[in-house]
Amino acid sequence: MPRSEEGLILTQAIPAQIGGQPVLILREGTSRSRGRDAQRSNIMAARIISDVIKSSFGPKGMDKMLVDTLGDVTITGDGATILKEMDVEHPAAKMMVEVAKTTDDEVGDGTTSVVVFAGQLLKKAEELLDKNVHPTVIVDGYKLASDRALKVLSEIAIDVPPTDRKMLKKVAMTAMATKLVTEDKDYLADLAVEAILKVAEKDGDVYKVDIDNIEVEKKAGGSLVETKVIQGIAMEKEVVHPGMPKRIENAKIALLNTALEVEKTEISAEIRITSPGQMKTFLDEEERLMKDMADKIADAGANVVMCQKGIDDLVQHFLAKKNILTVRRVKESSMDKLAKATGGRVVTNLKDLTDKDLGKAKLVEERKLGDEEWTFIEGCVNPKALTILVRGGSEKVVDEAERSIHDALCVVRDVVRRPKVVAGGGAPEMEAASRLREWAGSISGRVQLAALGFAEALEVMPIALAESAGMDPIDVTVELRARHEKGERWAGVNVSEGKVEDMAKLDVYEPLAVKEQVVRSAAEVASMILRIDDVIASGKARMPAGPPGGPGAGEEGLESEY
Ligand SMILES: Nc1ncnc2c1ncn2[C@@H]1O[C@H](COP(=O)(O)OP(=O)(O)OP(=O)(O)O)[C@@H](O)[C@H]1O
Ligand SMILES: [Mg+2]
């Protein structure tokens, strides 16, 4: 099959006066595939990605174990993380990875949904392409249908008070139900709600939430219920000198981005010392310089130093003598957080340090967590600076707990920012599909086929949930369709009981923002992939996989059932 042309030598279009010589347009080694072949291989690659992560969708979804090139193991059911850890090569597959990442950045949840849905849209598109429906017609149909679906979603969404703790907790529990299968999610959901409400700021009629105010730190050991919110900052850093205090109340913190050492000259200089007296003067001078540093800090009124760089032993000694609690090699990101939290300013030249630059906190203390010493900065001037310290049985548990908390924080934030929710369990997708089918009757021509394809693709969500719970996908689809026809708006898949039920009664709620993002982004990425009819890859990049049966065709990926 002539699906790629090495070197792209174009001969036909060249005018005769050139003498019939082939003209090389692109560099040798460039490969190209176009038309249906390009489309097929792109669709296939994207669908394989979608099929890979489909099994981890929903509360009964399975986890994946990913091993990177260094042998590090990640165990997760989080779509964005799975895709991030997978070393994806194909450009169309990369687009799916990107859409999951964007969804994660925008709303924090729904990353599996968006990829699964986009994969299903492409599957439906493929069926239409086989019936000779032109890609642009499909793209137009998908656009109309996704606009309509967004409209339906916002119509059926329920308005809630933005700070309704009960509802926020339900939303957090739904997001975590798919990650941590333990009773601890109740506790962690409360914690996420508490954290977000603490950082939420009222701005006119709406709330603003800067999630960057919340730092999530993790430390293996203890149990998940020992996870807690700290009013301030916690870092895995110890106090540098044993002679220093381990606890300072009413801390005045100098934030330094400069090494507390005597700087070495850049040029190599040589000092000739001819007598022991000279040697002593030299050393005394060095000591004096270092003492000056400690004096300068003490004179500014600081009783705590957070230094981004290194600190000479002698400076540590002088600081200890002055009872100044000092921490060194603090991460740059932590320095920024410290500055924001304590109201201090990061000083890059010690000479500039004044009392105005000092940050303030009620307490700075070193405490032991597991085997390591941690420094806690609590009761900061800015009460919005929070740290969630995640504990758990093992490294892997803590990692997955961190991701669950991330999702929970994000969904709670989504609702606080935009207080609208829908029930979950595939109910909103089913309702949208059912209304889209009704509406599609009003569209004429082939675009209608695409719109109907979109509606069917939406049904992949409840079907995937049902499959993961071992239910029969056909029975579930039939029952769901019938119940939605009857007006049961929130009929969805109760995965724990294995039956179709009203998801609102089961308190399974999700932010409208997540559902909207999923529909919008999946439709966009599917359309983008469909519009490509020519893939020109330069010599360096590897050519995308060929059509089914060709090299690189993933066997499993093509055999999706619905
Ligand atoms: N108790 C439940 N019963 C039925 N469905 C549920 C329940 N809890 C959550 N769900 C559904 O599970 C789906 C979410 O699954 P999951 O969290 O695995 O994927 P995601 O949110 O799309 O991606 P990710 O969380 O990996 O970013 C949603 O459709 C949600 O409605
Ligand atoms: Mg989720």
Coordinates of C-alpha atoms in Angstrom, one line a residue, residues 150-538:
L150 CA -23.2 21.8 26.8
K151 CA -26.5 23.6 26.8
V152 CA -28.3 20.5 28.0
L153 CA -25.8 20.1 30.8
S154 CA -26.2 23.6 32.0
E155 CA -30.0 23.3 31.9
I156 CA -30.1 20.1 34.0
A157 CA -27.4 21.3 36.5
I158 CA -28.4 22.0 40.0
D159 CA -27.6 25.3 41.6
V160 CA -26.0 25.0 45.1
P161 CA -24.8 27.5 47.6
P162 CA -21.0 27.9 47.0
T163 CA -20.0 27.2 50.6
D164 CA -22.5 24.4 51.3
R165 CA -20.2 22.1 53.2
K166 CA -22.4 19.1 52.8
M167 CA -22.6 19.3 49.0
L168 CA -18.9 20.1 48.7
K169 CA -18.2 17.0 50.7
K170 CA -20.4 14.9 48.4
V171 CA -18.5 16.2 45.4
A172 CA -15.1 15.5 47.0
M173 CA -16.3 12.0 48.0
T174 CA -17.3 11.2 44.4
A175 CA -14.0 12.3 43.1
M176 CA -12.2 10.2 45.6
A177 CA -14.4 7.2 45.3
T178 CA -12.6 6.4 42.1
K179 CA -9.2 6.6 43.7
L180 CA -9.0 5.3 47.3
V181 CA -11.2 2.4 48.1
T182 CA -11.2 2.9 51.9
E183 CA -13.4 4.4 54.5
D184 CA -10.8 7.1 54.9
K185 CA -12.2 9.0 52.0
D186 CA -14.8 10.4 54.4
Y187 CA -12.1 11.9 56.5
L188 CA -10.1 13.2 53.6
A189 CA -13.1 14.7 51.9
D190 CA -13.8 16.8 55.0
L191 CA -10.2 17.8 55.0
A192 CA -10.3 19.0 51.3
V193 CA -13.5 21.0 52.0
E194 CA -12.0 22.6 55.0
A195 CA -8.8 23.5 53.1
I196 CA -10.6 25.0 50.2
L197 CA -13.0 27.0 52.3
K198 CA -10.1 28.4 54.2
V199 CA -8.4 29.8 51.1
A200 CA -11.6 30.9 49.3
E201 CA -12.1 34.6 49.0
K202 CA -15.3 36.4 48.3
D203 CA -15.1 38.7 45.3
G204 CA -18.4 40.4 44.8
D205 CA -21.0 37.7 44.2
V206 CA -18.5 35.0 43.4
Y207 CA -15.7 33.2 45.2
K208 CA -12.1 33.1 44.1
V209 CA -9.9 30.2 45.1
D210 CA -6.2 30.1 44.5
I211 CA -5.3 26.5 44.9
D212 CA -1.6 27.4 44.9
N213 CA -2.1 28.6 48.5
I214 CA -2.5 24.9 49.4
E215 CA 0.7 22.9 49.4
V216 CA 0.4 19.2 49.5
E217 CA 3.4 17.5 51.2
K218 CA 3.7 13.8 51.7
K219 CA 5.5 11.6 54.1
A220 CA 5.2 7.8 54.2
G221 CA 4.4 6.4 57.6
G222 CA 1.5 6.5 60.0
S223 CA -2.0 6.1 58.5
L224 CA -4.1 8.0 56.1
V225 CA -6.2 9.4 59.0
E226 CA -3.1 11.1 60.3
T227 CA -3.2 13.3 57.2
K228 CA -3.9 16.9 58.4
V229 CA -4.2 20.5 57.4
I230 CA -1.5 22.7 58.8
Q231 CA -2.1 26.4 59.0
G232 CA 1.1 27.4 57.4
I233 CA 4.0 25.7 55.8
A234 CA 5.7 22.4 56.5
M235 CA 9.0 21.4 54.9
E236 CA 11.3 18.4 55.2
K237 CA 14.2 20.4 56.5
E238 CA 16.0 20.3 59.8
V239 CA 17.5 23.1 61.9
V240 CA 21.2 23.3 60.8
H241 CA 23.0 23.4 64.1
P242 CA 22.4 21.5 67.3
G243 CA 23.0 24.5 69.4
M244 CA 20.1 26.4 67.9
P245 CA 16.6 26.6 69.4
K246 CA 14.1 24.1 67.9
R247 CA 11.1 26.3 68.6
I248 CA 10.6 30.0 68.2
E249 CA 7.4 31.7 69.1
N250 CA 6.5 35.0 67.5
A251 CA 9.0 34.3 64.8
K252 CA 10.5 37.1 62.7
I253 CA 11.9 35.3 59.6
A254 CA 14.7 36.5 57.4
L255 CA 14.3 35.0 53.9
L256 CA 17.6 34.9 52.2
N257 CA 18.6 33.9 48.7
T258 CA 22.3 34.3 49.3
A259 CA 24.9 32.0 50.6
L260 CA 26.1 32.8 54.2
E261 CA 29.7 32.0 53.4
V262 CA 32.8 34.0 52.6
E263 CA 32.8 34.1 48.9
K264 CA 35.6 32.6 47.0
T265 CA 37.2 34.9 44.5
E266 CA 36.6 34.0 40.9
I267 CA 40.2 34.5 39.9
S268 CA 42.7 32.2 41.5
A269 CA 44.7 34.4 43.8
E270 CA 47.6 33.5 46.0
I271 CA 48.4 35.0 49.4
R272 CA 51.9 34.7 50.6
I273 CA 52.1 34.5 54.4
T274 CA 55.4 35.0 55.9
S275 CA 54.6 34.9 59.6
P276 CA 52.2 33.2 62.0
G277 CA 50.8 36.6 62.9
Q278 CA 49.8 37.2 59.3
M279 CA 48.1 33.9 59.2
K280 CA 46.2 34.7 62.3
T281 CA 45.1 38.1 61.0
F282 CA 43.9 36.4 57.8
L283 CA 41.8 33.9 59.7
D284 CA 40.5 36.5 62.1
E285 CA 39.4 38.6 59.2
E286 CA 37.5 35.7 57.8
E287 CA 35.9 35.0 61.1
R288 CA 35.0 38.7 61.5
L289 CA 33.2 38.6 58.1
M290 CA 31.2 35.7 59.1
K291 CA 30.4 37.1 62.5
D292 CA 29.2 40.3 60.7
M293 CA 26.8 38.2 58.8
A294 CA 25.2 36.8 61.9
D295 CA 25.2 40.2 63.5
K296 CA 23.6 41.8 60.5
I297 CA 20.7 39.2 60.7
A298 CA 20.4 39.6 64.5
D299 CA 20.4 43.5 64.1
A300 CA 17.6 43.3 61.6
G301 CA 15.6 41.7 64.4
A302 CA 15.3 38.2 62.9
N303 CA 15.1 35.2 65.2
V304 CA 14.6 32.7 62.3
V305 CA 16.6 32.4 59.0
M306 CA 15.3 30.5 56.0
C307 CA 18.2 30.4 53.5
Q308 CA 17.9 29.1 50.0
K309 CA 21.7 28.5 49.7
G310 CA 24.4 27.0 51.9
I311 CA 25.6 28.3 55.3
D312 CA 29.2 28.1 56.5
D313 CA 29.7 26.1 59.7
L314 CA 31.1 29.2 61.4
V315 CA 28.2 31.3 60.5
Q316 CA 25.9 28.6 61.8
H317 CA 27.9 28.7 65.1
F318 CA 27.4 32.5 65.4
L319 CA 23.7 32.2 64.5
A320 CA 23.4 29.5 67.2
K321 CA 25.0 31.8 69.7
K322 CA 22.4 34.4 69.0
N323 CA 19.6 31.8 69.4
I324 CA 18.5 32.1 65.8
L325 CA 16.7 29.1 64.3
T326 CA 18.2 28.5 60.9
V327 CA 17.2 26.3 58.0
R328 CA 19.3 26.0 54.8
R329 CA 18.9 24.9 51.2
V330 CA 15.2 25.6 51.2
K331 CA 13.6 25.0 47.8
E332 CA 12.9 28.0 45.6
S333 CA 9.2 27.2 45.4
S334 CA 9.1 27.0 49.2
M335 CA 10.8 30.3 49.5
D336 CA 8.1 31.9 47.3
K337 CA 5.4 30.3 49.4
L338 CA 7.1 31.4 52.6
A339 CA 7.3 35.0 51.4
K340 CA 3.6 34.9 50.5
A341 CA 2.6 33.3 53.7
T342 CA 4.7 35.3 56.2
G343 CA 4.5 38.6 54.3
G344 CA 8.3 38.7 54.2
R345 CA 10.6 39.6 51.2
V346 CA 13.3 37.3 49.8
V347 CA 16.6 39.2 50.1
T348 CA 19.4 38.5 47.7
N349 CA 22.0 40.7 49.3
L350 CA 22.5 40.4 53.1
K351 CA 23.5 44.1 53.3
D352 CA 20.0 45.0 52.2
L353 CA 18.3 43.1 55.0
T354 CA 16.1 45.3 57.3
D355 CA 13.4 44.6 59.8
K356 CA 10.8 45.5 57.1
D357 CA 11.9 42.5 55.1
L358 CA 11.2 40.0 57.8
G359 CA 8.2 37.7 57.6
K360 CA 6.1 36.9 60.6
A361 CA 4.6 33.7 62.0
K362 CA 3.3 32.7 65.4
L363 CA 5.5 29.6 65.6
V364 CA 8.4 28.0 63.8
E365 CA 9.3 24.6 65.1
E366 CA 11.3 21.5 64.2
R367 CA 9.4 18.3 64.7
K368 CA 10.1 14.7 64.0
L369 CA 8.0 12.9 61.4
G370 CA 8.9 9.3 60.9
D371 CA 12.7 9.3 60.8
E372 CA 13.1 12.8 59.4
E373 CA 13.1 16.2 61.0
W374 CA 10.5 18.7 59.6
T375 CA 10.2 22.4 60.1
F376 CA 6.8 23.8 60.6
I377 CA 5.9 27.5 60.1
E378 CA 2.5 28.0 61.6
G379 CA 0.2 30.9 62.3
C380 CA 1.4 32.9 59.4
V381 CA 0.4 36.5 58.7
N382 CA -1.5 35.4 55.6
P383 CA -4.0 32.8 56.9
K384 CA -4.5 31.5 53.4
A385 CA -1.3 29.7 53.3
L386 CA -2.0 26.0 54.1
T387 CA -0.2 22.7 53.8
I388 CA -1.9 19.4 53.7
L389 CA 0.5 16.8 55.1
V390 CA -0.4 13.4 53.7
R391 CA 0.5 10.4 55.7
G392 CA 0.0 6.7 54.8
G393 CA 1.2 3.2 55.2
S394 CA 3.6 3.2 52.3
E395 CA 5.2 5.4 49.7
K396 CA 2.8 4.2 47.0
V397 CA -0.3 4.7 49.2
V398 CA 0.9 8.2 50.0
D399 CA 1.5 9.0 46.4
E400 CA -2.0 7.8 45.4
A401 CA -3.5 9.6 48.4
E402 CA -1.8 12.8 47.2
R403 CA -3.4 12.4 43.8
S404 CA -6.8 11.8 45.3
I405 CA -6.5 14.8 47.5
H406 CA -5.5 16.8 44.5
D407 CA -8.6 15.7 42.7
A408 CA -10.8 16.4 45.7
L409 CA -9.3 19.9 46.2
C410 CA -9.9 20.6 42.5
V411 CA -13.5 19.5 42.4
V412 CA -14.4 21.4 45.6
R413 CA -12.7 24.5 44.2
D414 CA -14.6 24.0 40.9
V415 CA -17.9 24.1 42.8
V416 CA -17.0 27.0 45.1
R417 CA -16.0 29.0 42.0
R418 CA -19.0 27.9 40.0
P419 CA -21.7 26.5 42.2
K420 CA -23.4 24.1 39.9
V421 CA -23.4 20.4 40.1
V422 CA -24.8 17.4 38.3
A423 CA -25.2 13.9 39.5
G424 CA -22.6 11.3 38.4
G425 CA -22.6 7.7 37.4
G426 CA -23.1 8.5 33.8
A427 CA -26.5 10.1 34.4
P428 CA -25.8 13.5 32.8
E429 CA -24.2 11.9 29.8
M430 CA -27.2 9.7 29.3
E431 CA -29.6 12.6 29.7
A432 CA -27.6 14.7 27.2
A433 CA -27.5 11.7 24.8
S434 CA -31.2 11.3 25.0
R435 CA -32.0 15.0 24.5
L436 CA -29.4 15.1 21.6
R437 CA -31.2 12.3 19.8
E438 CA -34.5 14.2 20.0
W439 CA -32.9 17.4 18.8
A440 CA -30.9 15.7 16.0
G441 CA -34.2 15.1 14.2
S442 CA -34.3 18.8 13.5
I443 CA -31.0 18.8 11.5
S444 CA -31.0 17.8 7.9
G445 CA -28.4 16.0 5.8
R446 CA -25.4 14.0 6.8
V447 CA -24.6 16.4 9.7
Q448 CA -27.4 14.6 11.5
L449 CA -25.5 11.4 11.3
A450 CA -22.6 13.0 13.0
A451 CA -24.8 14.5 15.7
L452 CA -26.3 11.1 16.3
G453 CA -22.9 9.6 16.5
F454 CA -22.0 12.2 19.1
A455 CA -25.0 11.3 21.2
E456 CA -24.1 7.6 21.0
A457 CA -20.5 8.3 22.0
L458 CA -21.7 10.0 25.1
E459 CA -23.2 6.8 26.2
V460 CA -19.8 5.3 26.5
M461 CA -19.5 6.8 30.0
P462 CA -22.3 4.8 31.7
I463 CA -21.4 1.8 29.6
A464 CA -17.8 1.8 30.7
L465 CA -18.9 2.2 34.4
A466 CA -21.3 -0.7 34.0
E467 CA -18.7 -2.9 32.4
S468 CA -16.2 -2.2 35.1
A469 CA -18.8 -3.3 37.6
G470 CA -19.4 -6.5 35.7
M471 CA -22.9 -5.5 34.4
D472 CA -24.1 -6.3 31.0
P473 CA -23.6 -3.2 28.8
I474 CA -26.5 -3.8 26.5
D475 CA -29.0 -4.4 29.3
V476 CA -27.8 -1.3 31.1
T477 CA -28.0 0.9 27.9
V478 CA -31.5 -0.3 27.2
E479 CA -32.7 0.3 30.8
L480 CA -30.9 3.7 31.0
R481 CA -32.4 4.9 27.7
A482 CA -35.9 3.8 28.8
R483 CA -35.6 5.5 32.2
H484 CA -34.3 8.7 30.7
E485 CA -37.1 8.7 28.2
K486 CA -39.5 8.5 31.1
G487 CA -37.9 11.7 32.5
E488 CA -35.6 10.1 35.2
R489 CA -32.9 12.7 34.7
W490 CA -30.4 11.2 37.2
A491 CA -30.8 7.6 36.3
G492 CA -27.2 6.3 36.3
V493 CA -25.1 3.3 37.1
N494 CA -24.8 2.3 40.7
V495 CA -21.6 0.4 40.4
S496 CA -21.5 -1.0 44.0
E497 CA -25.0 -2.6 43.7
G498 CA -24.7 -3.3 40.0
K499 CA -28.0 -1.7 39.0
V500 CA -29.5 1.4 37.5
E501 CA -30.5 3.9 40.0
D502 CA -31.1 7.6 40.7
M503 CA -27.6 8.9 41.3
A504 CA -28.7 12.0 43.1
K505 CA -30.4 9.9 45.8
L506 CA -27.0 8.1 46.2
D507 CA -25.3 11.4 46.8
V508 CA -23.0 11.0 43.8
Y509 CA -22.4 14.5 42.6
E510 CA -19.9 16.1 40.4
P511 CA -19.1 19.7 39.3
L512 CA -20.8 20.9 36.2
A513 CA -17.4 22.5 35.3
V514 CA -15.8 19.1 35.0
K515 CA -18.5 17.7 32.7
E516 CA -18.4 20.7 30.5
Q517 CA -14.7 20.5 30.2
V518 CA -14.9 16.9 29.3
V519 CA -17.4 17.4 26.5
R520 CA -15.7 20.5 25.1
S521 CA -12.2 19.2 25.1
A522 CA -13.0 15.7 23.9
A523 CA -15.0 17.2 20.9
E524 CA -12.2 19.6 20.2
V525 CA -9.4 17.0 20.2
A526 CA -11.5 14.5 18.1
S527 CA -12.3 17.2 15.6
M528 CA -8.7 18.2 15.4
I529 CA -7.5 14.7 14.7
L530 CA -10.3 14.2 12.1
R531 CA -9.2 17.4 10.2
I532 CA -5.7 16.1 9.6
D533 CA -5.3 14.5 6.2
D534 CA -1.6 14.7 5.8
V535 CA 1.2 13.8 8.1
I536 CA 4.6 14.9 7.1
A537 CA 7.3 13.8 9.4
S538 CA 10.8 15.0 9.2

